[in-house]
């Protein structure tokens, strides 16, 4: 008898009246919100405008969902197009099955479209959202727990996952909770990227590349523990090969990018960090309102503009108005001369 284990939920769907709330979809939605929230904070800290991350995410998230599903369906096509299978199930995303490799690839395409429409460099945007994506993955993996899927080899450790379902070829028992391992690993990756980015001021896509490389390392050993059916090449699961190739590409990018474009981008969003609105924000922080800045710019309002014009005229050789002290001194000179003449005579 097992004294301790991680129980599996008896149902992956909760009903709010007639509305089904699926645990898998709920975890993905929470992950998206976390990624956008953290990405926005990092984007603003880098000099971007608040809300830009969410605007681009409107493009990136749908593309990412489609890409993740496509990768899963293509690499596990026999689950949907094999004998006795219903191809319509390929569209049932809520039942599980999103490949992170396809999600990142097609999600990057969507982000590129959104960033291009705003004139924003994609590498800078990717650096800002990288830790948030890792946290979104950490949250999304709990969706596998709701579906009782993606577990590892059988084990008797105290934190073993208790599988109770026998659907889809599952064998009830106690297994390694690989979903939990990957969730914790992704949290560690997020913290690593945040630390490295602050320590080394990573830019031009290198923070995102670090996230990719670090995730691949963890995915490789976690994938090795899984026992679900998968395609094998030379004795390794397909996802292990994918992780190895992507890891090498990410490391190569970091090395080449650091040599060609060291440092971090000075401007990440046009009109914000290049002085377009930065001056206004600085003036506001110093205690001057935006209206004062605007009046000073066009010479209206509290006289700031007129003072500037008067200074210009004075510099050119003339004065806009005589100083009363100067007039008094001028009148005193003739009076002084007359007094001295009368004294001598």
mmCIF file of C-alpha atoms in Angstrom:
data_model
loop_
_atom_site.group_PDB
_atom_site.id
_atom_site.type_symbol
_atom_site.label_atom_id
_atom_site.label_comp_id
_atom_site.label_asym_id
_atom_site.label_seq_id
_atom_site.Cartn_x
_atom_site.Cartn_y
_atom_site.Cartn_z
ATOM 1 C CA UNK A 1 0.000 0.000 0.000
ATOM 2 C CA UNK A 2 1.382 3.392 -1.033
ATOM 3 C CA UNK A 3 1.560 5.866 1.835
ATOM 4 C CA UNK A 4 2.084 8.921 -0.355
ATOM 5 C CA UNK A 5 1.469 9.724 -4.014
ATOM 6 C CA UNK A 6 0.115 12.419 -6.301
ATOM 7 C CA UNK A 7 -3.532 11.659 -7.033
ATOM 8 C CA UNK A 8 -4.968 12.159 -10.502
ATOM 9 C CA UNK A 9 -8.206 14.120 -10.847
ATOM 10 C CA UNK A 10 -11.212 11.913 -11.409
ATOM 11 C CA UNK A 11 -12.502 14.295 -14.075
ATOM 12 C CA UNK A 12 -10.708 16.671 -16.440
ATOM 13 C CA UNK A 13 -13.831 18.782 -16.959
ATOM 14 C CA UNK A 14 -15.831 20.895 -14.538
ATOM 15 C CA UNK A 15 -19.267 22.186 -15.519
ATOM 16 C CA UNK A 16 -20.419 25.700 -14.716
ATOM 17 C CA UNK A 17 -24.058 25.058 -15.508
ATOM 18 C CA UNK A 18 -24.080 24.027 -19.180
ATOM 19 C CA UNK A 19 -20.607 25.488 -19.780
ATOM 20 C CA UNK A 20 -17.708 22.974 -19.623
ATOM 21 C CA UNK A 21 -14.493 24.192 -18.018
ATOM 22 C CA UNK A 22 -11.729 21.894 -19.220
ATOM 23 C CA UNK A 23 -8.654 21.713 -17.040
ATOM 24 C CA UNK A 24 -6.276 21.431 -20.006
ATOM 25 C CA UNK A 25 -7.604 24.586 -21.697
ATOM 26 C CA UNK A 26 -7.804 26.428 -18.383
ATOM 27 C CA UNK A 27 -4.098 25.806 -17.693
ATOM 28 C CA UNK A 28 -3.145 27.066 -21.159
ATOM 29 C CA UNK A 29 -5.210 30.242 -20.725
ATOM 30 C CA UNK A 30 -3.633 30.976 -17.338
ATOM 31 C CA UNK A 31 -0.198 30.387 -18.879
ATOM 32 C CA UNK A 32 -0.898 32.900 -21.651
ATOM 33 C CA UNK A 33 -1.937 35.550 -19.126
ATOM 34 C CA UNK A 34 1.236 34.948 -17.091
ATOM 35 C CA UNK A 35 3.418 35.242 -20.194
ATOM 36 C CA UNK A 36 1.768 38.491 -21.323
ATOM 37 C CA UNK A 37 1.873 40.017 -17.829
ATOM 38 C CA UNK A 38 5.552 39.292 -17.219
ATOM 39 C CA UNK A 39 6.478 40.093 -20.808
ATOM 40 C CA UNK A 40 4.808 43.498 -20.529
ATOM 41 C CA UNK A 41 6.745 44.346 -17.357
ATOM 42 C CA UNK A 42 10.038 43.383 -18.988
ATOM 43 C CA UNK A 43 9.177 45.229 -22.201
ATOM 44 C CA UNK A 44 8.418 48.472 -20.367
ATOM 45 C CA UNK A 45 11.648 48.082 -18.355
ATOM 46 C CA UNK A 46 13.560 47.870 -21.636
ATOM 47 C CA UNK A 47 12.022 51.108 -22.870
ATOM 48 C CA UNK A 48 8.905 49.877 -24.648
ATOM 49 C CA UNK A 49 5.314 51.004 -24.353
ATOM 50 C CA UNK A 50 2.865 49.248 -22.055
ATOM 51 C CA UNK A 51 0.365 47.163 -24.007
ATOM 52 C CA UNK A 52 2.648 46.366 -26.924
ATOM 53 C CA UNK A 53 3.303 42.806 -25.721
ATOM 54 C CA UNK A 54 -0.431 42.084 -25.551
ATOM 55 C CA UNK A 55 -1.001 43.571 -29.007
ATOM 56 C CA UNK A 56 1.626 41.312 -30.561
ATOM 57 C CA UNK A 57 0.414 38.333 -28.524
ATOM 58 C CA UNK A 58 -2.903 38.637 -30.376
ATOM 59 C CA UNK A 59 -0.941 37.393 -33.393
ATOM 60 C CA UNK A 60 1.493 35.065 -31.647
ATOM 61 C CA UNK A 61 -0.923 33.031 -29.492
ATOM 62 C CA UNK A 62 -3.297 31.808 -32.245
ATOM 63 C CA UNK A 63 -0.357 30.976 -34.496
ATOM 64 C CA UNK A 64 1.293 29.137 -31.600
ATOM 65 C CA UNK A 65 -1.806 27.046 -30.868
ATOM 66 C CA UNK A 66 -2.124 26.062 -34.517
ATOM 67 C CA UNK A 67 1.590 25.267 -34.757
ATOM 68 C CA UNK A 68 1.552 23.198 -31.582
ATOM 69 C CA UNK A 69 -1.407 21.187 -32.751
ATOM 70 C CA UNK A 70 0.047 20.663 -36.228
ATOM 71 C CA UNK A 71 3.314 19.341 -34.807
ATOM 72 C CA UNK A 72 1.460 16.910 -32.563
ATOM 73 C CA UNK A 73 -0.864 15.656 -35.309
ATOM 74 C CA UNK A 74 1.965 15.262 -37.838
ATOM 75 C CA UNK A 75 4.307 13.411 -35.466
ATOM 76 C CA UNK A 76 1.486 11.239 -34.058
ATOM 77 C CA UNK A 77 -0.640 10.937 -37.182
ATOM 78 C CA UNK A 78 -1.567 7.324 -36.428
ATOM 79 C CA UNK A 79 -3.680 8.552 -33.504
ATOM 80 C CA UNK A 80 -6.004 10.349 -35.910
ATOM 81 C CA UNK A 81 -5.637 8.757 -39.331
ATOM 82 C CA UNK A 82 -4.905 5.132 -38.451
ATOM 83 C CA UNK A 83 -7.320 2.247 -38.780
ATOM 84 C CA UNK A 84 -10.394 2.717 -36.646
ATOM 85 C CA UNK A 85 -9.509 6.347 -35.893
ATOM 86 C CA UNK A 86 -11.653 9.410 -36.487
ATOM 87 C CA UNK A 87 -9.772 12.243 -38.231
ATOM 88 C CA UNK A 88 -12.135 14.774 -36.662
ATOM 89 C CA UNK A 89 -10.368 14.145 -33.345
ATOM 90 C CA UNK A 90 -7.369 16.006 -34.757
ATOM 91 C CA UNK A 91 -9.258 19.244 -34.112
ATOM 92 C CA UNK A 92 -10.104 18.441 -30.478
ATOM 93 C CA UNK A 93 -7.339 20.458 -28.872
ATOM 94 C CA UNK A 94 -9.038 20.340 -25.468
ATOM 95 C CA UNK A 95 -8.332 16.610 -25.256
ATOM 96 C CA UNK A 96 -4.598 17.317 -25.148
ATOM 97 C CA UNK A 97 -1.824 17.246 -27.694
ATOM 98 C CA UNK A 98 0.226 20.406 -28.298
ATOM 99 C CA UNK A 99 3.839 20.135 -29.418
ATOM 100 C CA UNK A 100 5.981 22.907 -27.954
ATOM 101 C CA UNK A 101 8.324 22.828 -30.949
ATOM 102 C CA UNK A 102 5.533 23.667 -33.377
ATOM 103 C CA UNK A 103 4.021 26.182 -30.973
ATOM 104 C CA UNK A 104 7.273 28.142 -30.684
ATOM 105 C CA UNK A 105 8.009 27.977 -34.418
ATOM 106 C CA UNK A 106 4.625 29.131 -35.680
ATOM 107 C CA UNK A 107 4.127 31.415 -32.676
ATOM 108 C CA UNK A 108 7.355 33.179 -33.658
ATOM 109 C CA UNK A 109 5.929 33.691 -37.138
ATOM 110 C CA UNK A 110 2.821 35.289 -35.668
ATOM 111 C CA UNK A 111 4.951 37.465 -33.378
ATOM 112 C CA UNK A 112 7.053 38.537 -36.365
ATOM 113 C CA UNK A 113 3.926 39.659 -38.212
ATOM 114 C CA UNK A 114 2.681 41.621 -35.209
ATOM 115 C CA UNK A 115 6.097 43.152 -34.507
ATOM 116 C CA UNK A 116 6.602 44.116 -38.141
ATOM 117 C CA UNK A 117 3.283 45.950 -38.186
ATOM 118 C CA UNK A 118 4.525 48.107 -35.289
ATOM 119 C CA UNK A 119 8.087 48.512 -36.522
ATOM 120 C CA UNK A 120 9.523 46.549 -33.597
ATOM 121 C CA UNK A 121 12.585 44.252 -33.836
ATOM 122 C CA UNK A 122 11.483 40.675 -33.175
ATOM 123 C CA UNK A 123 14.669 39.690 -31.233
ATOM 124 C CA UNK A 124 14.041 42.445 -28.670
ATOM 125 C CA UNK A 125 10.443 41.328 -28.234
ATOM 126 C CA UNK A 126 11.529 37.692 -27.912
ATOM 127 C CA UNK A 127 14.003 38.590 -25.163
ATOM 128 C CA UNK A 128 11.268 40.344 -23.196
ATOM 129 C CA UNK A 129 8.767 37.481 -23.347
ATOM 130 C CA UNK A 130 11.195 34.546 -22.968
ATOM 131 C CA UNK A 131 10.832 33.996 -19.184
ATOM 132 C CA UNK A 132 7.071 34.400 -19.447
ATOM 133 C CA UNK A 133 6.893 31.696 -22.109
ATOM 134 C CA UNK A 134 8.791 29.334 -19.794
ATOM 135 C CA UNK A 135 6.325 30.059 -16.987
ATOM 136 C CA UNK A 136 3.422 29.537 -19.388
ATOM 137 C CA UNK A 137 4.834 26.104 -20.212
ATOM 138 C CA UNK A 138 5.169 25.359 -16.497
ATOM 139 C CA UNK A 139 1.487 26.166 -16.052
ATOM 140 C CA UNK A 140 0.401 24.371 -19.211
ATOM 141 C CA UNK A 141 1.992 21.090 -18.129
ATOM 142 C CA UNK A 142 -0.593 20.807 -15.369
ATOM 143 C CA UNK A 143 -3.127 20.357 -18.134
ATOM 144 C CA UNK A 144 -1.502 16.960 -18.743
ATOM 145 C CA UNK A 145 -2.219 16.109 -15.111
ATOM 146 C CA UNK A 146 -5.922 16.799 -15.663
ATOM 147 C CA UNK A 147 -5.874 14.493 -18.712
ATOM 148 C CA UNK A 148 -3.780 11.768 -16.991
ATOM 149 C CA UNK A 149 -1.184 11.778 -19.765
ATOM 150 C CA UNK A 150 2.544 12.157 -20.400
ATOM 151 C CA UNK A 151 3.754 10.286 -17.343
ATOM 152 C CA UNK A 152 7.014 8.376 -16.964
ATOM 153 C CA UNK A 153 8.135 4.930 -15.989
ATOM 154 C CA UNK A 154 6.550 2.988 -13.169
ATOM 155 C CA UNK A 155 7.958 3.886 -9.771
ATOM 156 C CA UNK A 156 7.302 3.696 -6.038
ATOM 157 C CA UNK A 157 8.788 7.033 -4.964
ATOM 158 C CA UNK A 158 6.619 9.021 -2.501
ATOM 159 C CA UNK A 159 5.791 11.587 -5.184
ATOM 160 C CA UNK A 160 4.637 9.005 -7.737
ATOM 161 C CA UNK A 161 1.658 9.893 -9.917
ATOM 162 C CA UNK A 162 -1.344 7.621 -9.454
ATOM 163 C CA UNK A 163 -2.943 6.885 -12.822
ATOM 164 C CA UNK A 164 -6.504 5.613 -12.493
ATOM 165 C CA UNK A 165 -7.804 5.798 -16.050
ATOM 166 C CA UNK A 166 -7.603 2.806 -18.408
ATOM 167 C CA UNK A 167 -8.654 4.698 -21.543
ATOM 168 C CA UNK A 168 -6.343 4.978 -24.525
ATOM 169 C CA UNK A 169 -4.203 2.022 -23.521
ATOM 170 C CA UNK A 170 -3.354 3.376 -20.066
ATOM 171 C CA UNK A 171 -2.508 0.897 -17.338
ATOM 172 C CA UNK A 172 -3.533 2.095 -13.858
ATOM 173 C CA UNK A 173 -0.607 2.287 -11.463
ATOM 174 C CA UNK A 174 2.067 4.576 -10.046
ATOM 175 C CA UNK A 175 4.413 6.393 -12.405
ATOM 176 C CA UNK A 176 6.991 9.177 -12.491
ATOM 177 C CA UNK A 177 5.122 12.525 -12.756
ATOM 178 C CA UNK A 178 7.054 13.822 -15.761
ATOM 179 C CA UNK A 179 4.527 16.638 -16.117
ATOM 180 C CA UNK A 180 5.640 17.870 -12.682
ATOM 181 C CA UNK A 181 9.331 17.477 -13.517
ATOM 182 C CA UNK A 182 8.946 19.555 -16.655
ATOM 183 C CA UNK A 183 6.843 22.164 -14.855
ATOM 184 C CA UNK A 184 9.521 22.647 -12.198
ATOM 185 C CA UNK A 185 12.251 22.668 -14.835
ATOM 186 C CA UNK A 186 10.466 25.437 -16.772
ATOM 187 C CA UNK A 187 10.220 27.545 -13.612
ATOM 188 C CA UNK A 188 13.965 27.100 -13.163
ATOM 189 C CA UNK A 189 14.552 28.112 -16.793
ATOM 190 C CA UNK A 190 12.519 31.296 -16.285
ATOM 191 C CA UNK A 191 14.547 32.225 -13.211
ATOM 192 C CA UNK A 192 17.802 31.466 -15.064
ATOM 193 C CA UNK A 193 16.900 33.737 -17.972
ATOM 194 C CA UNK A 194 15.833 36.581 -15.666
ATOM 195 C CA UNK A 195 19.092 36.310 -13.698
ATOM 196 C CA UNK A 196 21.326 36.048 -16.773
ATOM 197 C CA UNK A 197 19.550 38.920 -18.483
ATOM 198 C CA UNK A 198 20.130 41.198 -15.499
ATOM 199 C CA UNK A 199 23.704 40.040 -14.975
ATOM 200 C CA UNK A 200 24.902 40.184 -18.587
ATOM 201 C CA UNK A 201 22.352 42.577 -20.163
ATOM 202 C CA UNK A 202 21.522 40.133 -22.936
ATOM 203 C CA UNK A 203 20.043 41.555 -26.110
ATOM 204 C CA UNK A 204 19.352 40.874 -29.782
ATOM 205 C CA UNK A 205 17.548 37.598 -29.061
ATOM 206 C CA UNK A 206 20.154 36.015 -26.805
ATOM 207 C CA UNK A 207 17.885 35.838 -23.743
ATOM 208 C CA UNK A 208 15.347 33.959 -25.844
ATOM 209 C CA UNK A 209 18.073 31.656 -27.176
ATOM 210 C CA UNK A 210 19.156 30.926 -23.596
ATOM 211 C CA UNK A 211 15.582 29.977 -22.731
ATOM 212 C CA UNK A 212 15.428 27.628 -25.731
ATOM 213 C CA UNK A 213 18.773 25.982 -24.946
ATOM 214 C CA UNK A 214 18.006 25.525 -21.238
ATOM 215 C CA UNK A 215 14.566 24.099 -21.955
ATOM 216 C CA UNK A 216 16.010 21.605 -24.439
ATOM 217 C CA UNK A 217 18.419 20.256 -21.820
ATOM 218 C CA UNK A 218 15.581 19.503 -19.431
ATOM 219 C CA UNK A 219 13.273 18.198 -22.123
ATOM 220 C CA UNK A 220 15.892 15.666 -23.223
ATOM 221 C CA UNK A 221 16.145 13.836 -19.877
ATOM 222 C CA UNK A 222 12.434 14.156 -19.149
ATOM 223 C CA UNK A 223 11.583 12.755 -22.573
ATOM 224 C CA UNK A 224 13.849 9.799 -21.846
ATOM 225 C CA UNK A 225 11.660 8.883 -18.843
ATOM 226 C CA UNK A 226 8.371 8.859 -20.717
ATOM 227 C CA UNK A 227 6.711 5.572 -21.655
ATOM 228 C CA UNK A 228 3.981 6.734 -24.044
ATOM 229 C CA UNK A 229 4.223 5.644 -27.668
ATOM 230 C CA UNK A 230 6.542 7.740 -29.836
ATOM 231 C CA UNK A 231 8.542 7.463 -33.037
ATOM 232 C CA UNK A 232 12.170 6.424 -32.536
ATOM 233 C CA UNK A 233 15.226 7.213 -34.673
ATOM 234 C CA UNK A 234 18.447 5.311 -33.926
ATOM 235 C CA UNK A 235 17.079 4.301 -30.563
ATOM 236 C CA UNK A 236 16.091 7.823 -29.457
ATOM 237 C CA UNK A 237 12.630 9.329 -29.345
ATOM 238 C CA UNK A 238 11.856 11.902 -32.013
ATOM 239 C CA UNK A 239 11.538 14.667 -29.432
ATOM 240 C CA UNK A 240 14.999 13.858 -28.094
ATOM 241 C CA UNK A 241 16.464 14.428 -31.548
ATOM 242 C CA UNK A 242 14.466 17.626 -31.898
ATOM 243 C CA UNK A 243 15.714 18.869 -28.518
ATOM 244 C CA UNK A 244 19.329 18.096 -29.481
ATOM 245 C CA UNK A 245 19.134 19.921 -32.819
ATOM 246 C CA UNK A 246 17.322 22.938 -31.418
ATOM 247 C CA UNK A 247 19.793 23.125 -28.516
ATOM 248 C CA UNK A 248 22.759 23.278 -30.888
ATOM 249 C CA UNK A 249 21.065 25.941 -33.015
ATOM 250 C CA UNK A 250 20.268 28.059 -29.956
ATOM 251 C CA UNK A 251 23.840 27.882 -28.620
ATOM 252 C CA UNK A 252 25.261 28.703 -32.058
ATOM 253 C CA UNK A 253 22.977 31.726 -32.296
ATOM 254 C CA UNK A 254 24.095 32.996 -28.890
ATOM 255 C CA UNK A 255 27.773 32.744 -29.841
ATOM 256 C CA UNK A 256 27.421 34.371 -33.276
ATOM 257 C CA UNK A 257 25.073 37.084 -32.034
ATOM 258 C CA UNK A 258 27.351 38.018 -29.127
ATOM 259 C CA UNK A 259 30.239 38.533 -31.546
ATOM 260 C CA UNK A 260 28.357 40.452 -34.216
ATOM 261 C CA UNK A 261 25.973 42.487 -32.055
ATOM 262 C CA UNK A 262 27.213 42.713 -28.457
ATOM 263 C CA UNK A 263 25.235 44.529 -25.807
ATOM 264 C CA UNK A 264 21.542 45.323 -25.763
ATOM 265 C CA UNK A 265 19.322 47.337 -28.093
ATOM 266 C CA UNK A 266 19.269 51.059 -27.278
ATOM 267 C CA UNK A 267 15.816 51.453 -28.853
ATOM 268 C CA UNK A 268 13.214 48.685 -28.743
ATOM 269 C CA UNK A 269 10.120 50.585 -29.839
ATOM 270 C CA UNK A 270 10.033 53.606 -32.179
ATOM 271 C CA UNK A 271 8.649 56.736 -30.599
ATOM 272 C CA UNK A 272 9.362 55.665 -27.029
ATOM 273 C CA UNK A 273 13.031 55.039 -26.315
ATOM 274 C CA UNK A 274 14.352 57.305 -29.077
ATOM 275 C CA UNK A 275 13.072 60.492 -27.503
ATOM 276 C CA UNK A 276 9.667 60.679 -29.138
ATOM 277 C CA UNK A 277 7.795 60.388 -25.849
ATOM 278 C CA UNK A 278 10.704 59.855 -23.517
ATOM 279 C CA UNK A 279 11.114 63.605 -23.069
ATOM 280 C CA UNK A 280 7.489 63.978 -22.100
ATOM 281 C CA UNK A 281 7.729 61.123 -19.625
ATOM 282 C CA UNK A 282 10.890 62.578 -18.096
ATOM 283 C CA UNK A 283 9.262 65.984 -17.728
ATOM 284 C CA UNK A 284 6.251 64.406 -16.072
ATOM 285 C CA UNK A 285 8.493 62.557 -13.611
ATOM 286 C CA UNK A 286 10.262 65.850 -12.736
ATOM 287 C CA UNK A 287 6.950 67.396 -11.746
ATOM 288 C CA UNK A 288 6.013 69.184 -14.983
ATOM 289 C CA UNK A 289 2.712 68.222 -16.543
ATOM 290 C CA UNK A 290 2.292 67.203 -20.124
ATOM 291 C CA UNK A 291 0.282 70.364 -20.766
ATOM 292 C CA UNK A 292 3.213 72.524 -19.632
ATOM 293 C CA UNK A 293 5.528 70.705 -21.994
ATOM 294 C CA UNK A 294 3.105 71.204 -24.847
ATOM 295 C CA UNK A 295 2.645 74.936 -24.094
ATOM 296 C CA UNK A 296 6.382 75.405 -23.886
ATOM 297 C CA UNK A 297 6.768 73.781 -27.262
ATOM 298 C CA UNK A 298 4.371 76.101 -29.096
ATOM 299 C CA UNK A 299 5.060 79.287 -27.078
ATOM 300 C CA UNK A 300 1.615 79.612 -25.485
ATOM 301 C CA UNK A 301 0.213 79.375 -21.987
ATOM 302 C CA UNK A 302 2.233 80.481 -18.982
ATOM 303 C CA UNK A 303 4.685 82.726 -20.824
ATOM 304 C CA UNK A 304 7.435 80.188 -21.216
ATOM 305 C CA UNK A 305 7.448 80.693 -24.970
ATOM 306 C CA UNK A 306 7.548 84.493 -24.702
ATOM 307 C CA UNK A 307 10.489 84.322 -22.332
ATOM 308 C CA UNK A 308 12.339 82.227 -24.854
ATOM 309 C CA UNK A 309 11.571 84.760 -27.604
ATOM 310 C CA UNK A 310 12.744 87.639 -25.394
ATOM 311 C CA UNK A 311 15.994 85.864 -24.695
ATOM 312 C CA UNK A 312 16.547 85.398 -28.398
ATOM 313 C CA UNK A 313 15.953 89.084 -29.133
ATOM 314 C CA UNK A 314 18.263 90.139 -26.321
ATOM 315 C CA UNK A 315 20.963 87.883 -27.666
ATOM 316 C CA UNK A 316 20.569 89.505 -31.092
ATOM 317 C CA UNK A 317 21.324 92.955 -29.635
ATOM 318 C CA UNK A 318 17.980 94.410 -28.603
ATOM 319 C CA UNK A 319 15.808 94.203 -25.467
ATOM 320 C CA UNK A 320 12.125 93.538 -25.448
ATOM 321 C CA UNK A 321 11.627 95.936 -22.467
ATOM 322 C CA UNK A 322 13.851 98.361 -20.547
ATOM 323 C CA UNK A 323 14.877 97.398 -17.048
ATOM 324 C CA UNK A 324 13.654 100.045 -14.509
ATOM 325 C CA UNK A 325 16.947 99.837 -12.661
ATOM 326 C CA UNK A 326 18.830 100.761 -15.824
ATOM 327 C CA UNK A 327 16.559 103.840 -16.318
ATOM 328 C CA UNK A 328 17.171 105.029 -12.761
ATOM 329 C CA UNK A 329 20.927 104.735 -13.170
ATOM 330 C CA UNK A 330 20.744 106.679 -16.452
ATOM 331 C CA UNK A 331 18.831 109.606 -14.842
ATOM 332 C CA UNK A 332 21.268 109.734 -11.934
ATOM 333 C CA UNK A 333 24.361 110.349 -14.097
ATOM 334 C CA UNK A 334 23.359 113.868 -15.460
ATOM 335 C CA UNK A 335 22.205 114.989 -11.987
ATOM 336 C CA UNK A 336 25.539 113.979 -10.506
ATOM 337 C CA UNK A 337 27.451 115.900 -13.211
ATOM 338 C CA UNK A 338 25.398 119.088 -12.605
ATOM 339 C CA UNK A 339 26.068 118.943 -8.852
ATOM 340 C CA UNK A 340 29.830 118.670 -9.388
ATOM 341 C CA UNK A 341 29.857 121.644 -11.826
ATOM 342 C CA UNK A 342 27.962 123.873 -9.390
ATOM 343 C CA UNK A 343 30.409 122.979 -6.602
ATOM 344 C CA UNK A 344 33.457 123.937 -8.707
ATOM 345 C CA UNK A 345 31.983 127.275 -9.737
#
